[in-house]
């Protein structure tokens, strides 16, 4: 059979998937503690909803029925993020939703980009968004990144390093660019977004090549992009650049508030970094990225921003703010060559019930059933081979206990790590709590 | 923005998604108790792996980069089930897996079929499969349907009706068809598979039109297809039809064992129904369907079978047996017009912390944080409106408790259902266990 590994479409082995599942569970739990409701949207959207201006359309996977006759009436594509589908979902279901609508969503997304370290063509995102009807209070801009910090704190229990959210405001960049006389704002944002990838020198060149900047204008933009601060002090450094523009002032004020408010609730968790621009075209204000400490080279593991005009009808607008955790990107580092996390076993099974001979398989089945009914994950040996082989079967999978139905004292259970074997009854015996389910642990 | 509802791509409102999530959690829990490990495979496969002989290729959605230049080197499609991707995954990762490999997988699949009641173009399947290396003991054929029954028993706690698994064996059909002189077995299976949809009369005609049967041969096949029995007694009724064929005998023997063994472990849960054929071409032995009691018109809610040749390399073969629960199909009935289940609220939030005025929002945030740290899902009022409006905000979402930071005795919490309000401390107060998280309940 065809088994071509498709580059950029990662799949994990069972033990690593257990790590991913645990991460997803912790994210869900954090999101739900904060009042976000889960939704699930279809994988496809009309191409018209995906292919906007900007460069995004290059990354889309188109979807069509293989044997459709003639042109599709509604050409479709796989969603490249979870924000666009949610915006559409909100508009479609507005009459049935209560606003502000706080939702989380954890699903794969697809992009046709060239695969690189931590960048895939199919990857799982974990999004939170808050969407208002007509208006959206700005305090949600402070709260969303703090929920993300809280989510990573929860992952910290597993051994995931802490994060730092870096934030900027598109109005600040746009106002500054306009203030120095630049007009092609889309191009300016696109150039600055490449800062970390290509470095300041090349960004300066690009600003001249693509955004029509003079070298003085490009230099001014770079001075802005270089500003970084854990406090509202960044505002003075922006002021010192001597550029005057109303939108710039508005952006600075919004970012000052964000940094101050986030600092008040969780000191040092959100810092200003004025090179943050984000690639997606729908952001209109605050933008965020998130760096995993010690793994900054991985790029942002959680990004987002405020979008005031993505979800709208002729009559209404649904402004939103959200962030998206790159679960697959995070996984690439956590289970990659410098593995950080692992699962204590590759199967859920805590107990393997040995089968003495095929004639007594029913007895083993009964033991397993009794254990399962009491919430203990149990499996039955697939073949009545020699007990040594059955113990090896458990050992290879990391199953800690093997149950025998014909020990010297009747039913006995063996901890195959210590070799200790003792009499046990399927309606009473319990494994130690730490052995009941596989655990995700830090590799030491 | 474009909000074209796409027919066949269902999306649920948050409260219904909570029902679906709960169902998925119960399925996962049952699968894990039985020792199945979770995996997640990519959504796309090479077209060559999807488009086999038979009619399957008509249902595939092709995927290509929107702006790819020229023909794709590896044309791809969205998977139409989870069995084909797992077979490929097993072959690809065989060196890292331990066999028999028991895995579960809960993901969307896509088919280009015309949408109908309970039949979608994108739908979630929950699969369990056991895959062996070279060999696979037949007892897994008895155990897989019993795990499915157990999974529906777990859903029964929510109010989902019980199920009956109906089983057949393709060797039985093929042997019988050969025994009466028919040779186009693929066509015979395809005709019989339509029994419930088009009725016996039309199947008889189709067998003549498409499988080259005489009217006597067609009639014999229908007599076989009509046989149904909760016990091994069906074998006598097959024998009474007087057809002699080795493969028929083999199929009857296998099905007798399955019914007997399943009956011994869970009486009445699996019955023989000789009209079950299944549409997918990869099954080679036992095939299963599952009917939801009282909702038989919905069709099968869990189907599968044994496939001996789907996963193979030049050197090895990986025989498997599995079943797939149609989660979306089940949902269509559970939350449809004769709604069976509902969630007690549409948000996770147990407590809404009221905000007295925007200046004291930080105090409300602190209460919410303290509650969350103790595992209580809490939200803060988005706007410091009048308390009556804030209570209404909670009520509309089904949030049972509202917290006030400036009650007569300081902090107070109100059960808005009873109106009872009492002093409370954020580091001590607990809601009743039934109110902590949304519950899924039967509609009365």
Short mmCIF file of N, CA and C in Angstrom, two decimals, chain A residues 12-72:
data_model
loop_
_atom_site.label_atom_id
_atom_site.label_comp_id
_atom_site.label_asym_id
_atom_site.label_seq_id
_atom_site.Cartn_x
_atom_site.Cartn_y
_atom_site.Cartn_z
N UNK A 12 1.83 11.60 15.47
CA UNK A 12 2.63 11.16 16.60
C UNK A 12 2.37 9.68 16.89
N UNK A 13 3.38 9.06 17.49
CA UNK A 13 3.20 7.71 18.01
C UNK A 13 2.26 7.77 19.23
N UNK A 14 1.67 6.63 19.60
CA UNK A 14 0.66 6.66 20.67
C UNK A 14 1.11 7.35 21.97
N UNK A 15 2.34 7.10 22.42
CA UNK A 15 2.78 7.71 23.68
C UNK A 15 2.86 9.23 23.54
N UNK A 16 3.26 9.70 22.36
CA UNK A 16 3.35 11.15 22.14
C UNK A 16 1.96 11.76 21.97
N UNK A 17 1.07 11.01 21.35
CA UNK A 17 -0.30 11.49 21.26
C UNK A 17 -0.90 11.62 22.66
N UNK A 18 -0.50 10.73 23.57
CA UNK A 18 -0.98 10.85 24.96
C UNK A 18 -0.51 12.18 25.56
N UNK A 19 0.71 12.59 25.22
CA UNK A 19 1.21 13.89 25.69
C UNK A 19 0.35 15.01 25.10
N UNK A 20 0.09 14.92 23.80
CA UNK A 20 -0.72 15.95 23.15
C UNK A 20 -2.13 16.03 23.74
N UNK A 21 -2.72 14.86 23.97
CA UNK A 21 -4.07 14.81 24.56
C UNK A 21 -4.09 15.46 25.94
N UNK A 22 -3.03 15.21 26.70
CA UNK A 22 -2.97 15.78 28.05
C UNK A 22 -2.85 17.30 27.96
N UNK A 23 -2.04 17.76 27.02
CA UNK A 23 -1.90 19.21 26.82
C UNK A 23 -3.25 19.81 26.43
N UNK A 24 -3.93 19.17 25.49
CA UNK A 24 -5.23 19.67 25.05
C UNK A 24 -6.22 19.69 26.22
N UNK A 25 -6.20 18.64 27.03
CA UNK A 25 -7.11 18.60 28.18
C UNK A 25 -6.84 19.75 29.15
N UNK A 26 -5.56 20.03 29.40
CA UNK A 26 -5.23 21.12 30.33
C UNK A 26 -5.64 22.47 29.75
N UNK A 27 -5.46 22.64 28.44
CA UNK A 27 -5.87 23.89 27.80
C UNK A 27 -7.39 24.06 27.91
N UNK A 28 -8.12 22.98 27.57
CA UNK A 28 -9.58 23.03 27.66
C UNK A 28 -10.03 23.39 29.07
N UNK A 29 -9.40 22.74 30.04
CA UNK A 29 -9.79 22.97 31.43
C UNK A 29 -9.57 24.44 31.80
N UNK A 30 -8.44 24.99 31.40
CA UNK A 30 -8.17 26.41 31.70
C UNK A 30 -9.18 27.31 31.02
N UNK A 31 -9.45 27.02 29.75
CA UNK A 31 -10.40 27.85 29.02
C UNK A 31 -11.79 27.79 29.66
N UNK A 32 -12.20 26.59 30.06
CA UNK A 32 -13.53 26.43 30.66
C UNK A 32 -13.61 27.09 32.04
N UNK A 33 -12.52 27.00 32.81
CA UNK A 33 -12.51 27.69 34.11
C UNK A 33 -12.73 29.18 33.92
N UNK A 34 -12.30 29.69 32.75
CA UNK A 34 -12.46 31.11 32.47
C UNK A 34 -13.74 31.42 31.71
N UNK A 35 -14.63 30.44 31.62
CA UNK A 35 -15.95 30.72 31.07
C UNK A 35 -16.06 30.65 29.56
N UNK A 36 -15.03 30.13 28.89
CA UNK A 36 -15.13 29.96 27.45
C UNK A 36 -15.86 28.66 27.13
N UNK A 37 -16.83 28.72 26.20
CA UNK A 37 -17.58 27.53 25.78
C UNK A 37 -16.92 26.96 24.52
N UNK A 38 -16.86 25.65 24.43
CA UNK A 38 -16.24 25.01 23.27
C UNK A 38 -17.17 24.96 22.07
N UNK A 39 -16.64 25.24 20.89
CA UNK A 39 -17.40 24.95 19.67
C UNK A 39 -16.48 24.20 18.71
N UNK A 40 -17.09 23.66 17.67
CA UNK A 40 -16.35 22.93 16.64
C UNK A 40 -16.93 23.39 15.31
N UNK A 41 -16.10 23.89 14.43
CA UNK A 41 -16.61 24.31 13.12
C UNK A 41 -16.11 23.36 12.04
N UNK A 42 -16.84 23.34 10.92
CA UNK A 42 -16.45 22.50 9.78
C UNK A 42 -15.04 22.88 9.31
N UNK A 43 -14.40 21.96 8.60
CA UNK A 43 -13.02 22.19 8.13
C UNK A 43 -12.97 23.09 6.90
N UNK A 44 -14.06 23.18 6.17
CA UNK A 44 -14.04 23.93 4.91
C UNK A 44 -14.82 25.24 5.02
N UNK A 45 -14.41 26.20 4.25
CA UNK A 45 -15.12 27.46 4.11
C UNK A 45 -15.21 27.77 2.62
N UNK A 46 -16.20 28.58 2.22
CA UNK A 46 -16.20 29.04 0.83
C UNK A 46 -14.88 29.78 0.56
N UNK A 47 -14.31 29.56 -0.61
CA UNK A 47 -13.04 30.23 -0.93
C UNK A 47 -13.17 31.74 -0.75
N UNK A 48 -14.35 32.25 -1.05
CA UNK A 48 -14.54 33.70 -0.96
C UNK A 48 -14.30 34.20 0.46
N UNK A 49 -14.55 33.35 1.46
CA UNK A 49 -14.36 33.77 2.85
C UNK A 49 -12.89 33.67 3.26
N UNK A 50 -12.12 32.88 2.52
CA UNK A 50 -10.71 32.65 2.89
C UNK A 50 -9.74 33.54 2.13
N UNK A 51 -10.03 33.73 0.84
CA UNK A 51 -9.07 34.40 -0.03
C UNK A 51 -9.33 35.89 -0.06
N UNK A 52 -8.79 36.57 0.96
CA UNK A 52 -8.94 38.02 1.04
C UNK A 52 -7.72 38.67 0.39
N UNK A 53 -7.66 39.98 0.48
CA UNK A 53 -6.46 40.65 0.01
C UNK A 53 -5.30 40.26 0.91
N UNK A 54 -4.10 40.67 0.52
CA UNK A 54 -2.92 40.24 1.27
C UNK A 54 -2.43 38.95 0.67
N UNK A 55 -1.49 38.32 1.35
CA UNK A 55 -0.84 37.17 0.74
C UNK A 55 -1.45 35.85 1.18
N UNK A 56 -2.52 35.93 1.94
CA UNK A 56 -3.04 34.72 2.56
C UNK A 56 -3.49 33.66 1.55
N UNK A 57 -4.05 34.12 0.46
CA UNK A 57 -4.62 33.16 -0.48
C UNK A 57 -3.59 32.18 -1.03
N UNK A 58 -2.33 32.53 -0.96
CA UNK A 58 -1.30 31.60 -1.45
C UNK A 58 -1.20 30.33 -0.62
N UNK A 59 -1.70 30.41 0.60
CA UNK A 59 -1.47 29.30 1.52
C UNK A 59 -2.64 28.35 1.63
N UNK A 60 -3.65 28.56 0.82
CA UNK A 60 -4.89 27.81 1.00
C UNK A 60 -4.89 26.48 0.23
N UNK A 61 -5.46 25.45 0.87
CA UNK A 61 -5.73 24.20 0.17
C UNK A 61 -7.17 24.24 -0.34
N UNK A 62 -7.34 24.12 -1.64
CA UNK A 62 -8.68 24.08 -2.22
C UNK A 62 -9.25 22.67 -2.11
N UNK A 63 -10.56 22.57 -1.98
CA UNK A 63 -11.26 21.29 -1.81
C UNK A 63 -12.37 21.20 -2.85
N UNK A 64 -12.41 20.08 -3.57
CA UNK A 64 -13.51 19.90 -4.52
C UNK A 64 -13.83 18.43 -4.64
N UNK A 65 -15.08 18.11 -4.98
CA UNK A 65 -15.42 16.70 -5.14
C UNK A 65 -14.64 16.15 -6.33
N UNK A 66 -14.04 14.99 -6.13
CA UNK A 66 -13.16 14.43 -7.15
C UNK A 66 -13.88 14.26 -8.47
N UNK A 67 -15.13 13.82 -8.41
CA UNK A 67 -15.85 13.55 -9.64
C UNK A 67 -16.98 14.53 -9.88
N UNK A 68 -16.79 15.75 -9.41
CA UNK A 68 -17.81 16.76 -9.69
C UNK A 68 -17.78 17.05 -11.18
N UNK A 69 -18.93 17.33 -11.71
CA UNK A 69 -18.97 17.62 -13.14
C UNK A 69 -19.00 19.12 -13.34
N UNK A 70 -18.04 19.63 -14.08
CA UNK A 70 -17.99 21.07 -14.34
C UNK A 70 -17.54 21.83 -13.11
N UNK A 71 -17.67 23.14 -13.15
CA UNK A 71 -17.19 23.99 -12.08
C UNK A 71 -18.08 23.83 -10.84
N UNK A 72 -17.49 23.91 -9.66
CA UNK A 72 -18.23 23.85 -8.41
C UNK A 72 -19.02 25.15 -8.26
#
